[in-house]
PDB file of C-alpha atoms in Angstrom:
ATOM      1  CA  UNK A   1      11.165 -21.544  -0.762  1.00 56.00           C
ATOM      2  CA  UNK A   2      14.445 -21.999   1.107  1.00 56.00           C
ATOM      3  CA  UNK A   3      15.380 -23.708   4.366  1.00 60.00           C
ATOM      4  CA  UNK A   4      15.943 -20.326   6.036  1.00 65.00           C
ATOM      5  CA  UNK A   5      12.756 -19.226   7.886  1.00 67.00           C
ATOM      6  CA  UNK A   6      13.681 -15.534   7.674  1.00 64.00           C
ATOM      7  CA  UNK A   7      14.171 -15.732   3.911  1.00 71.00           C
ATOM      8  CA  UNK A   8      10.888 -17.596   3.525  1.00 81.00           C
ATOM      9  CA  UNK A   9       9.102 -14.881   5.514  1.00 84.00           C
ATOM     10  CA  UNK A  10      10.577 -12.249   3.228  1.00 85.00           C
ATOM     11  CA  UNK A  11       9.492 -14.182   0.135  1.00 86.00           C
ATOM     12  CA  UNK A  12       5.944 -14.575   1.447  1.00 90.00           C
ATOM     13  CA  UNK A  13       5.887 -10.916   2.457  1.00 90.00           C
ATOM     14  CA  UNK A  14       7.009  -9.868  -1.029  1.00 88.00           C
ATOM     15  CA  UNK A  15       4.338 -12.030  -2.690  1.00 91.00           C
ATOM     16  CA  UNK A  16       1.632 -10.604  -0.427  1.00 93.00           C
ATOM     17  CA  UNK A  17       2.843  -7.067  -1.094  1.00 90.00           C
ATOM     18  CA  UNK A  18       2.583  -7.624  -4.851  1.00 91.00           C
ATOM     19  CA  UNK A  19      -0.906  -9.049  -4.417  1.00 94.00           C
ATOM     20  CA  UNK A  20      -1.993  -6.107  -2.278  1.00 93.00           C
ATOM     21  CA  UNK A  21      -0.639  -3.650  -4.869  1.00 92.00           C
ATOM     22  CA  UNK A  22      -2.647  -5.329  -7.633  1.00 94.00           C
ATOM     23  CA  UNK A  23      -5.811  -5.199  -5.523  1.00 95.00           C
ATOM     24  CA  UNK A  24      -5.250  -1.617  -4.390  1.00 92.00           C
ATOM     25  CA  UNK A  25      -4.761  -0.547  -8.012  1.00 95.00           C
ATOM     26  CA  UNK A  26      -8.005  -2.256  -8.987  1.00 95.00           C
ATOM     27  CA  UNK A  27      -9.676  -0.378  -6.137  1.00 94.00           C
ATOM     28  CA  UNK A  28      -8.195   2.861  -7.480  1.00 94.00           C
ATOM     29  CA  UNK A  29      -9.756   2.144 -10.883  1.00 95.00           C
ATOM     30  CA  UNK A  30     -13.182   1.599  -9.305  1.00 96.00           C
ATOM     31  CA  UNK A  31     -12.837   4.743  -7.205  1.00 94.00           C
ATOM     32  CA  UNK A  32     -11.587   6.954 -10.033  1.00 94.00           C
ATOM     33  CA  UNK A  33     -14.502   5.777 -12.173  1.00 94.00           C
ATOM     34  CA  UNK A  34     -16.821   7.236  -9.513  1.00 94.00           C
ATOM     35  CA  UNK A  35     -15.188  10.690  -9.510  1.00 89.00           C
ATOM     36  CA  UNK A  36     -17.786  13.427  -9.934  1.00 87.00           C
ATOM     37  CA  UNK A  37     -20.645  10.938  -9.650  1.00 92.00           C
ATOM     38  CA  UNK A  38     -20.755  10.176  -5.913  1.00 94.00           C
ATOM     39  CA  UNK A  39     -19.157  12.281  -3.094  1.00 94.00           C
ATOM     40  CA  UNK A  40     -15.977  10.847  -1.594  1.00 94.00           C
ATOM     41  CA  UNK A  41     -17.414  10.684   1.936  1.00 95.00           C
ATOM     42  CA  UNK A  42     -20.390   8.654   0.700  1.00 96.00           C
ATOM     43  CA  UNK A  43     -18.220   6.259  -1.299  1.00 96.00           C
ATOM     44  CA  UNK A  44     -15.901   5.543   1.628  1.00 96.00           C
ATOM     45  CA  UNK A  45     -18.720   5.259   4.167  1.00 97.00           C
ATOM     46  CA  UNK A  46     -20.505   2.636   2.067  1.00 96.00           C
ATOM     47  CA  UNK A  47     -17.396   0.822   0.840  1.00 95.00           C
ATOM     48  CA  UNK A  48     -15.725   0.576   4.218  1.00 94.00           C
ATOM     49  CA  UNK A  49     -19.017  -0.144   5.953  1.00 96.00           C
ATOM     50  CA  UNK A  50     -19.356  -3.285   3.840  1.00 94.00           C
ATOM     51  CA  UNK A  51     -15.691  -4.167   4.342  1.00 93.00           C
ATOM     52  CA  UNK A  52     -15.912  -3.673   8.121  1.00 95.00           C
ATOM     53  CA  UNK A  53     -18.955  -5.941   8.469  1.00 95.00           C
ATOM     54  CA  UNK A  54     -17.236  -8.617   6.397  1.00 93.00           C
ATOM     55  CA  UNK A  55     -14.039  -8.413   8.466  1.00 91.00           C
ATOM     56  CA  UNK A  56     -15.962  -8.559  11.744  1.00 93.00           C
ATOM     57  CA  UNK A  57     -17.894 -11.604  10.548  1.00 94.00           C
ATOM     58  CA  UNK A  58     -14.690 -13.362   9.516  1.00 91.00           C
ATOM     59  CA  UNK A  59     -12.984 -12.362  12.767  1.00 91.00           C
ATOM     60  CA  UNK A  60     -15.909 -13.746  14.775  1.00 92.00           C
ATOM     61  CA  UNK A  61     -15.948 -16.986  12.815  1.00 92.00           C
ATOM     62  CA  UNK A  62     -12.196 -17.491  13.274  1.00 90.00           C
ATOM     63  CA  UNK A  63     -12.337 -16.634  16.980  1.00 89.00           C
ATOM     64  CA  UNK A  64     -10.168 -13.542  16.537  1.00 88.00           C
ATOM     65  CA  UNK A  65     -12.967 -11.247  17.674  1.00 88.00           C
ATOM     66  CA  UNK A  66     -13.289 -13.055  20.988  1.00 86.00           C
ATOM     67  CA  UNK A  67      -9.530 -13.116  21.568  1.00 88.00           C
ATOM     68  CA  UNK A  68      -9.322  -9.375  21.005  1.00 88.00           C
ATOM     69  CA  UNK A  69      -6.136  -7.326  21.151  1.00 93.00           C
ATOM     70  CA  UNK A  70      -3.726  -6.465  23.913  1.00 94.00           C
ATOM     71  CA  UNK A  71      -3.728  -2.853  25.077  1.00 94.00           C
ATOM     72  CA  UNK A  72      -0.488  -2.205  23.179  1.00 95.00           C
ATOM     73  CA  UNK A  73      -1.785  -3.771  19.957  1.00 95.00           C
ATOM     74  CA  UNK A  74      -5.082  -1.903  20.255  1.00 95.00           C
ATOM     75  CA  UNK A  75      -3.208   1.404  20.525  1.00 96.00           C
ATOM     76  CA  UNK A  76      -1.054   0.533  17.516  1.00 96.00           C
ATOM     77  CA  UNK A  77      -4.117  -0.559  15.532  1.00 95.00           C
ATOM     78  CA  UNK A  78      -5.798   2.760  16.340  1.00 96.00           C
ATOM     79  CA  UNK A  79      -2.756   4.725  15.151  1.00 96.00           C
ATOM     80  CA  UNK A  80      -2.687   2.570  12.033  1.00 95.00           C
ATOM     81  CA  UNK A  81      -6.370   3.308  11.412  1.00 96.00           C
ATOM     82  CA  UNK A  82      -5.842   7.052  11.806  1.00 97.00           C
ATOM     83  CA  UNK A  83      -2.982   6.909   9.294  1.00 96.00           C
ATOM     84  CA  UNK A  84      -5.235   5.029   6.875  1.00 94.00           C
ATOM     85  CA  UNK A  85      -7.978   7.654   7.230  1.00 97.00           C
ATOM     86  CA  UNK A  86      -5.507  10.399   6.293  1.00 97.00           C
ATOM     87  CA  UNK A  87      -4.112   8.292   3.453  1.00 95.00           C
ATOM     88  CA  UNK A  88      -7.586   7.714   2.043  1.00 94.00           C
ATOM     89  CA  UNK A  89      -8.424  11.419   2.039  1.00 96.00           C
ATOM     90  CA  UNK A  90      -5.216  12.761   0.520  1.00 96.00           C
ATOM     91  CA  UNK A  91      -4.631   9.933  -1.944  1.00 94.00           C
ATOM     92  CA  UNK A  92      -8.191   9.647  -3.258  1.00 94.00           C
ATOM     93  CA  UNK A  93      -8.592  13.428  -3.550  1.00 94.00           C
ATOM     94  CA  UNK A  94      -5.477  13.447  -5.719  1.00 91.00           C
ATOM     95  CA  UNK A  95      -6.684  10.399  -7.655  1.00 92.00           C
ATOM     96  CA  UNK A  96      -9.934  12.151  -8.544  1.00 91.00           C
ATOM     97  CA  UNK A  97      -7.926  15.026 -10.048  1.00 88.00           C
ATOM     98  CA  UNK A  98      -4.865  13.351 -11.623  1.00 84.00           C
ATOM     99  CA  UNK A  99      -4.234  10.484 -14.077  1.00 85.00           C
ATOM    100  CA  UNK A 100      -4.003   7.052 -12.435  1.00 89.00           C
ATOM    101  CA  UNK A 101      -0.426   6.368 -13.582  1.00 82.00           C
ATOM    102  CA  UNK A 102       0.813   9.771 -12.374  1.00 79.00           C
ATOM    103  CA  UNK A 103      -0.682   9.334  -8.902  1.00 84.00           C
ATOM    104  CA  UNK A 104       0.634   5.786  -8.636  1.00 85.00           C
ATOM    105  CA  UNK A 105       4.072   6.882  -9.784  1.00 77.00           C
ATOM    106  CA  UNK A 106       4.377   9.637  -7.172  1.00 76.00           C
ATOM    107  CA  UNK A 107       3.201   7.142  -4.554  1.00 81.00           C
ATOM    108  CA  UNK A 108       6.194   4.942  -5.328  1.00 74.00           C
ATOM    109  CA  UNK A 109       8.413   7.192  -3.233  1.00 75.00           C
ATOM    110  CA  UNK A 110       6.899   5.320  -0.258  1.00 75.00           C
ATOM    111  CA  UNK A 111       9.435   2.428  -0.217  1.00 72.00           C
ATOM    112  CA  UNK A 112      12.360   4.815   0.141  1.00 71.00           C
ATOM    113  CA  UNK A 113      10.691   6.659   2.998  1.00 76.00           C
ATOM    114  CA  UNK A 114       9.619   3.416   4.681  1.00 76.00           C
ATOM    115  CA  UNK A 115      13.148   2.001   4.338  1.00 71.00           C
ATOM    116  CA  UNK A 116      14.668   5.041   6.050  1.00 73.00           C
ATOM    117  CA  UNK A 117      11.973   4.955   8.758  1.00 79.00           C
ATOM    118  CA  UNK A 118      12.582   1.236   9.345  1.00 75.00           C
ATOM    119  CA  UNK A 119      16.289   1.844   9.800  1.00 76.00           C
ATOM    120  CA  UNK A 120      15.634   4.679  12.263  1.00 79.00           C
ATOM    121  CA  UNK A 121      12.714   3.326  14.297  1.00 77.00           C
ATOM    122  CA  UNK A 122      12.975  -0.454  13.901  1.00 74.00           C
ATOM    123  CA  UNK A 123      16.785  -0.694  13.688  1.00 75.00           C
ATOM    124  CA  UNK A 124      16.532  -2.921  10.625  1.00 73.00           C
ATOM    125  CA  UNK A 125      19.882  -3.290   8.836  1.00 73.00           C
ATOM    126  CA  UNK A 126      19.928  -2.069   5.237  1.00 74.00           C
ATOM    127  CA  UNK A 127      22.882  -2.294   2.891  1.00 76.00           C
ATOM    128  CA  UNK A 128      24.024   0.470   0.631  1.00 75.00           C
ATOM    129  CA  UNK A 129      23.212  -1.614  -2.446  1.00 80.00           C
ATOM    130  CA  UNK A 130      19.546  -1.889  -1.485  1.00 77.00           C
ATOM    131  CA  UNK A 131      19.432   1.831  -0.753  1.00 80.00           C
ATOM    132  CA  UNK A 132      20.861   2.528  -4.212  1.00 85.00           C
ATOM    133  CA  UNK A 133      18.323   0.111  -5.723  1.00 79.00           C
ATOM    134  CA  UNK A 134      15.414   2.032  -4.208  1.00 77.00           C
ATOM    135  CA  UNK A 135      16.961   5.357  -5.253  1.00 83.00           C
ATOM    136  CA  UNK A 136      17.239   3.971  -8.778  1.00 85.00           C
ATOM    137  CA  UNK A 137      13.587   2.980  -8.573  1.00 78.00           C
ATOM    138  CA  UNK A 138      12.655   6.488  -7.568  1.00 78.00           C
ATOM    139  CA  UNK A 139      14.633   7.790 -10.547  1.00 81.00           C
ATOM    140  CA  UNK A 140      12.436   5.568 -12.688  1.00 78.00           C
ATOM    141  CA  UNK A 141       9.406   7.229 -11.115  1.00 70.00           C
ATOM    142  CA  UNK A 142      10.777  10.621 -12.157  1.00 74.00           C
ATOM    143  CA  UNK A 143      11.086   9.353 -15.712  1.00 74.00           C
ATOM    144  CA  UNK A 144       7.425   8.417 -15.616  1.00 67.00           C
ATOM    145  CA  UNK A 145       6.021  11.619 -14.143  1.00 63.00           C
ATOM    146  CA  UNK A 146       8.615  13.949 -15.759  1.00 67.00           C
ATOM    147  CA  UNK A 147       8.064  16.756 -13.217  1.00 64.00           C
ATOM    148  CA  UNK A 148       8.221  20.310 -14.479  1.00 59.00           C
ATOM    149  CA  UNK A 149       7.022  23.783 -13.516  1.00 52.00           C
ATOM    150  CA  UNK A 150       3.458  22.865 -14.462  1.00 52.00           C
ATOM    151  CA  UNK A 151       3.584  19.237 -13.352  1.00 48.00           C
ATOM    152  CA  UNK A 152       3.864  19.614  -9.591  1.00 55.00           C
ATOM    153  CA  UNK A 153       0.513  20.908  -8.346  1.00 66.00           C
ATOM    154  CA  UNK A 154      -1.468  20.787  -5.123  1.00 78.00           C
ATOM    155  CA  UNK A 155      -2.691  17.268  -5.840  1.00 82.00           C
ATOM    156  CA  UNK A 156       0.852  15.979  -6.344  1.00 75.00           C
ATOM    157  CA  UNK A 157       1.569  17.394  -2.879  1.00 80.00           C
ATOM    158  CA  UNK A 158      -1.475  15.503  -1.598  1.00 89.00           C
ATOM    159  CA  UNK A 159       0.056  12.269  -2.892  1.00 85.00           C
ATOM    160  CA  UNK A 160       3.318  13.022  -1.083  1.00 81.00           C
ATOM    161  CA  UNK A 161       1.389  13.676   2.141  1.00 91.00           C
ATOM    162  CA  UNK A 162      -0.287  10.304   1.669  1.00 93.00           C
ATOM    163  CA  UNK A 163       3.205   8.770   1.364  1.00 87.00           C
ATOM    164  CA  UNK A 164       4.041  10.088   4.845  1.00 90.00           C
ATOM    165  CA  UNK A 165       0.784   8.603   6.148  1.00 94.00           C
ATOM    166  CA  UNK A 166       1.563   5.257   4.502  1.00 90.00           C
ATOM    167  CA  UNK A 167       4.971   5.259   6.194  1.00 89.00           C
ATOM    168  CA  UNK A 168       3.338   5.740   9.602  1.00 92.00           C
ATOM    169  CA  UNK A 169       0.807   3.011   8.798  1.00 91.00           C
ATOM    170  CA  UNK A 170       3.424   0.484   7.698  1.00 85.00           C
ATOM    171  CA  UNK A 171       5.861   1.081  10.550  1.00 88.00           C
ATOM    172  CA  UNK A 172       2.973   0.793  13.023  1.00 92.00           C
ATOM    173  CA  UNK A 173       1.869  -2.451  11.376  1.00 87.00           C
ATOM    174  CA  UNK A 174       5.368  -3.850  11.730  1.00 84.00           C
ATOM    175  CA  UNK A 175       5.353  -3.108  15.472  1.00 89.00           C
ATOM    176  CA  UNK A 176       2.183  -5.148  16.057  1.00 92.00           C
ATOM    177  CA  UNK A 177       2.761  -8.406  17.898  1.00 91.00           C
ATOM    178  CA  UNK A 178       2.445 -11.635  15.926  1.00 85.00           C
ATOM    179  CA  UNK A 179      -0.488 -12.590  18.149  1.00 88.00           C
ATOM    180  CA  UNK A 180      -2.586  -9.672  16.857  1.00 91.00           C
ATOM    181  CA  UNK A 181      -5.110 -11.158  14.373  1.00 90.00           C
ATOM    182  CA  UNK A 182      -4.793  -9.579  10.914  1.00 86.00           C
ATOM    183  CA  UNK A 183      -8.581  -9.775  10.481  1.00 88.00           C
ATOM    184  CA  UNK A 184      -9.227  -7.745  13.617  1.00 92.00           C
ATOM    185  CA  UNK A 185      -6.548  -5.171  12.798  1.00 91.00           C
ATOM    186  CA  UNK A 186      -8.028  -4.784   9.308  1.00 89.00           C
ATOM    187  CA  UNK A 187     -11.547  -4.471  10.750  1.00 92.00           C
ATOM    188  CA  UNK A 188     -10.445  -1.653  13.060  1.00 94.00           C
ATOM    189  CA  UNK A 189      -8.739   0.165  10.176  1.00 93.00           C
ATOM    190  CA  UNK A 190     -11.770  -0.157   7.917  1.00 93.00           C
ATOM    191  CA  UNK A 191     -14.188   0.855  10.685  1.00 96.00           C
ATOM    192  CA  UNK A 192     -12.235   4.033  11.403  1.00 97.00           C
ATOM    193  CA  UNK A 193     -12.329   5.007   7.713  1.00 96.00           C
ATOM    194  CA  UNK A 194     -16.074   4.284   7.595  1.00 96.00           C
ATOM    195  CA  UNK A 195     -16.909   6.260  10.743  1.00 97.00           C
ATOM    196  CA  UNK A 196     -14.653   9.244  10.002  1.00 97.00           C
ATOM    197  CA  UNK A 197     -15.953   9.771   6.489  1.00 97.00           C
ATOM    198  CA  UNK A 198     -19.512   9.051   7.562  1.00 96.00           C
ATOM    199  CA  UNK A 199     -19.167  11.821  10.151  1.00 96.00           C
ATOM    200  CA  UNK A 200     -17.887  14.278   7.546  1.00 94.00           C
ATOM    201  CA  UNK A 201     -21.006  13.581   5.466  1.00 93.00           C
ATOM    202  CA  UNK A 202     -23.433  14.570   8.210  1.00 93.00           C
ATOM    203  CA  UNK A 203     -25.511  17.482   6.969  1.00 89.00           C
ATOM    204  CA  UNK A 204     -24.286  17.063   3.391  1.00 90.00           C
ATOM    205  CA  UNK A 205     -26.206  15.809   0.381  1.00 90.00           C
ATOM    206  CA  UNK A 206     -26.143  12.065  -0.268  1.00 93.00           C
ATOM    207  CA  UNK A 207     -26.614  10.833  -3.827  1.00 92.00           C
ATOM    208  CA  UNK A 208     -28.977   8.003  -4.803  1.00 94.00           C
ATOM    209  CA  UNK A 209     -26.840   5.184  -6.202  1.00 95.00           C
ATOM    210  CA  UNK A 210     -27.385   3.898  -9.718  1.00 95.00           C
ATOM    211  CA  UNK A 211     -26.725   0.252 -10.680  1.00 95.00           C
ATOM    212  CA  UNK A 212     -23.399   1.395 -12.134  1.00 96.00           C
ATOM    213  CA  UNK A 213     -22.213   3.366  -9.102  1.00 96.00           C
ATOM    214  CA  UNK A 214     -23.480   0.689  -6.723  1.00 95.00           C
ATOM    215  CA  UNK A 215     -21.610  -1.992  -8.663  1.00 96.00           C
ATOM    216  CA  UNK A 216     -18.402   0.029  -8.669  1.00 96.00           C
ATOM    217  CA  UNK A 217     -18.588   0.567  -4.902  1.00 96.00           C
ATOM    218  CA  UNK A 218     -19.279  -3.149  -4.370  1.00 95.00           C
ATOM    219  CA  UNK A 219     -16.279  -4.038  -6.529  1.00 95.00           C
ATOM    220  CA  UNK A 220     -14.104  -1.593  -4.619  1.00 95.00           C
ATOM    221  CA  UNK A 221     -15.245  -3.108  -1.310  1.00 94.00           C
ATOM    222  CA  UNK A 222     -14.352  -6.620  -2.474  1.00 93.00           C
ATOM    223  CA  UNK A 223     -10.858  -5.843  -3.728  1.00 95.00           C
ATOM    224  CA  UNK A 224      -9.931  -3.447  -0.910  1.00 90.00           C
ATOM    225  CA  UNK A 225     -10.818  -6.123   1.640  1.00 88.00           C
ATOM    226  CA  UNK A 226      -8.278  -8.467   0.069  1.00 90.00           C
ATOM    227  CA  UNK A 227      -5.773  -5.617  -0.232  1.00 90.00           C
ATOM    228  CA  UNK A 228      -6.065  -4.719   3.463  1.00 81.00           C
ATOM    229  CA  UNK A 229      -5.445  -8.304   4.547  1.00 83.00           C
ATOM    230  CA  UNK A 230      -2.537  -8.827   2.164  1.00 90.00           C
ATOM    231  CA  UNK A 231      -0.839  -5.553   3.150  1.00 83.00           C
ATOM    232  CA  UNK A 232      -1.120  -6.271   6.884  1.00 80.00           C
ATOM    233  CA  UNK A 233       0.344  -9.748   6.495  1.00 84.00           C
ATOM    234  CA  UNK A 234       3.083  -8.526   4.132  1.00 87.00           C
ATOM    235  CA  UNK A 235       4.406  -5.947   6.598  1.00 77.00           C
ATOM    236  CA  UNK A 236       4.235  -8.400   9.501  1.00 78.00           C
ATOM    237  CA  UNK A 237       5.979 -11.297   7.753  1.00 82.00           C
ATOM    238  CA  UNK A 238       8.957  -9.720   6.040  1.00 80.00           C
ATOM    239  CA  UNK A 239      11.517  -7.061   6.845  1.00 79.00           C
ATOM    240  CA  UNK A 240      10.122  -3.643   5.965  1.00 71.00           C
ATOM    241  CA  UNK A 241      13.255  -2.710   4.004  1.00 67.00           C
ATOM    242  CA  UNK A 242      12.909  -5.848   1.854  1.00 77.00           C
ATOM    243  CA  UNK A 243       9.148  -5.977   1.364  1.00 83.00           C
ATOM    244  CA  UNK A 244       8.516  -2.284   0.686  1.00 74.00           C
ATOM    245  CA  UNK A 245      10.273  -2.087  -2.728  1.00 76.00           C
ATOM    246  CA  UNK A 246       7.715  -4.537  -4.104  1.00 83.00           C
ATOM    247  CA  UNK A 247       5.218  -1.701  -3.936  1.00 79.00           C
ATOM    248  CA  UNK A 248       6.715  -0.723  -7.266  1.00 78.00           C
ATOM    249  CA  UNK A 249       4.668  -3.439  -8.946  1.00 85.00           C
ATOM    250  CA  UNK A 250       1.667  -1.133  -8.533  1.00 89.00           C
ATOM    251  CA  UNK A 251       3.124   0.885 -11.408  1.00 82.00           C
ATOM    252  CA  UNK A 252       2.773  -2.039 -13.783  1.00 83.00           C
ATOM    253  CA  UNK A 253      -0.869  -2.513 -12.805  1.00 90.00           C
ATOM    254  CA  UNK A 254      -1.526   1.215 -13.092  1.00 90.00           C
ATOM    255  CA  UNK A 255      -0.084   1.312 -16.602  1.00 85.00           C
ATOM    256  CA  UNK A 256      -2.068  -1.720 -17.743  1.00 89.00           C
ATOM    257  CA  UNK A 257      -5.377  -0.741 -16.150  1.00 92.00           C
ATOM    258  CA  UNK A 258      -4.928   2.894 -17.107  1.00 88.00           C
ATOM    259  CA  UNK A 259      -4.751   1.827 -20.757  1.00 87.00           C
ATOM    260  CA  UNK A 260      -7.533  -0.789 -20.612  1.00 91.00           C
ATOM    261  CA  UNK A 261     -10.022   1.281 -18.600  1.00 91.00           C
ATOM    262  CA  UNK A 262      -9.174   4.918 -19.335  1.00 86.00           C
ATOM    263  CA  UNK A 263      -7.399   4.631 -22.681  1.00 84.00           C
ATOM    264  CA  UNK A 264      -4.109   6.095 -21.449  1.00 77.00           C
ATOM    265  CA  UNK A 265      -1.248   4.787 -23.604  1.00 74.00           C
ATOM    266  CA  UNK A 266       2.189   5.141 -21.932  1.00 71.00           C
ATOM    267  CA  UNK A 267       5.018   6.847 -23.803  1.00 72.00           C
ATOM    268  CA  UNK A 268       8.356   5.146 -24.434  1.00 80.00           C
ATOM    269  CA  UNK A 269       9.953   7.172 -21.636  1.00 75.00           C
ATOM    270  CA  UNK A 270       7.202   6.030 -19.266  1.00 70.00           C
ATOM    271  CA  UNK A 271       7.896   2.396 -20.180  1.00 76.00           C
ATOM    272  CA  UNK A 272      11.621   2.900 -19.618  1.00 84.00           C
ATOM    273  CA  UNK A 273      10.905   4.394 -16.203  1.00 76.00           C
ATOM    274  CA  UNK A 274       8.627   1.487 -15.324  1.00 74.00           C
ATOM    275  CA  UNK A 275      11.380  -0.967 -16.337  1.00 78.00           C
ATOM    276  CA  UNK A 276      13.869   0.832 -14.083  1.00 84.00           C
ATOM    277  CA  UNK A 277      11.419   0.679 -11.176  1.00 76.00           C
ATOM    278  CA  UNK A 278      10.724  -3.037 -11.587  1.00 75.00           C
ATOM    279  CA  UNK A 279      14.425  -3.755 -12.080  1.00 79.00           C
ATOM    280  CA  UNK A 280      15.280  -2.036  -8.814  1.00 79.00           C
ATOM    281  CA  UNK A 281      12.785  -4.209  -6.954  1.00 72.00           C
ATOM    282  CA  UNK A 282      14.173  -7.373  -8.539  1.00 74.00           C
ATOM    283  CA  UNK A 283      17.717  -6.305  -7.676  1.00 80.00           C
ATOM    284  CA  UNK A 284      16.687  -5.708  -4.073  1.00 72.00           C
ATOM    285  CA  UNK A 285      15.235  -9.215  -4.000  1.00 66.00           C
ATOM    286  CA  UNK A 286      18.456 -10.639  -5.476  1.00 74.00           C
ATOM    287  CA  UNK A 287      20.646  -8.805  -2.957  1.00 73.00           C
ATOM    288  CA  UNK A 288      18.589 -10.133  -0.045  1.00 65.00           C
ATOM    289  CA  UNK A 289      19.112 -13.713  -1.211  1.00 65.00           C
ATOM    290  CA  UNK A 290      22.840 -13.095  -1.695  1.00 74.00           C
ATOM    291  CA  UNK A 291      23.209 -11.674   1.819  1.00 69.00           C
ATOM    292  CA  UNK A 292      21.326 -14.621   3.346  1.00 64.00           C
ATOM    293  CA  UNK A 293      23.463 -17.145   1.448  1.00 68.00           C
ATOM    294  CA  UNK A 294      26.671 -15.401   2.500  1.00 71.00           C
ATOM    295  CA  UNK A 295      25.556 -15.449   6.152  1.00 67.00           C
ATOM    296  CA  UNK A 296      25.182 -19.242   5.997  1.00 63.00           C
ATOM    297  CA  UNK A 297      28.687 -19.813   4.635  1.00 58.00           C
ATOM    298  CA  UNK A 298      31.150 -20.498   7.499  1.00 51.00           C
ATOM    299  CA  UNK A 299      33.964 -18.001   7.741  1.00 46.00           C
ATOM    300  CA  UNK A 300      37.255 -19.303   6.328  1.00 43.00           C
ATOM    301  CA  UNK A 301      39.340 -17.029   8.511  1.00 44.00           C
TER     302      UNK A 301
END
C-alpha cells in the first residue's frame, strides 16, 4: 500500500474486484452444471433465498439492519436490485446455452461500457492511455470468441444485454453513500432476485432436488454471497474507471475452470487473447500509479 488514501482505495477495490470475479466464475460453473436438470427460476429462488437469509442475519448481527438506509440509498439499492434481476436472467440463459469461456469473454466488454458511463454520469477523469488499454483488452476478447457469421447468435446478444444491466448496477452502486451498509445493499439485491424468480415460477413445475443438484445450489449460494459483497465494496472503494478493468481476470478463471470441469481446452489464439486482456488490466493499473505519483511531484515551473 502507499501513503495516498485514494491510491490505497483503488488497490483495495481492484483486489476485491478480482476476488468477486473468481467467486462469480465459480458460481457460473455450479449454475451451468445444473442446466437442463433444474429450472432457472427454481435455482435462483432457492439460491438467493439462502443468500438473502444469510445476509439479513449478518446485517442484523452487525447492526446494519437496524440502521437501515436513507431514502436516497434505498432507491439506489432498489434500482441496483432490478439491474441484477435482469442480469441474472439474460446472463444465465446465455450461460445455459453457450460455453463458459465464450460467455465470460463477451461479458468482458463491461469495463469499457462502465468506463464510458463513469465519465458521462460520474464525471470521473479517464486518460486516453487507459481508454486504449481497455480497447486493447476488448480486442483480446475478440481473439478469444473469434466472432463470425455463425458465432453471434441470440444468446450472445443476451450476454451483451446483461453487460448493459451490469453497467447500470455498477454505476448505481458507485452512487451509494459510504454510510450505506454493504450487507444490507447485498441483502436487498439478493431478495429481489429471489422474489422475482420465485414469482415467475408460480404455476410452473418444480423439480425434486437430488443430492447432486442440492449440493450444487448450496455451493452456488455460498460463493455468490461472497461475490456480492466483494463486488459492492469494490465499486464503492475505487474509481469505476480503474476498478472495472480488473473484471478481465474472470477470463482466466473461466479458462481454468472450463478445462477442469467441462474439459474445454483453449486454443493458442484463445490464450493469446487472454494474455492481451490481462496485460491491458495490468497496464491500466500501472498508469494509475504513474498518474498518482506525477500528481505528488511539485511543479518545477
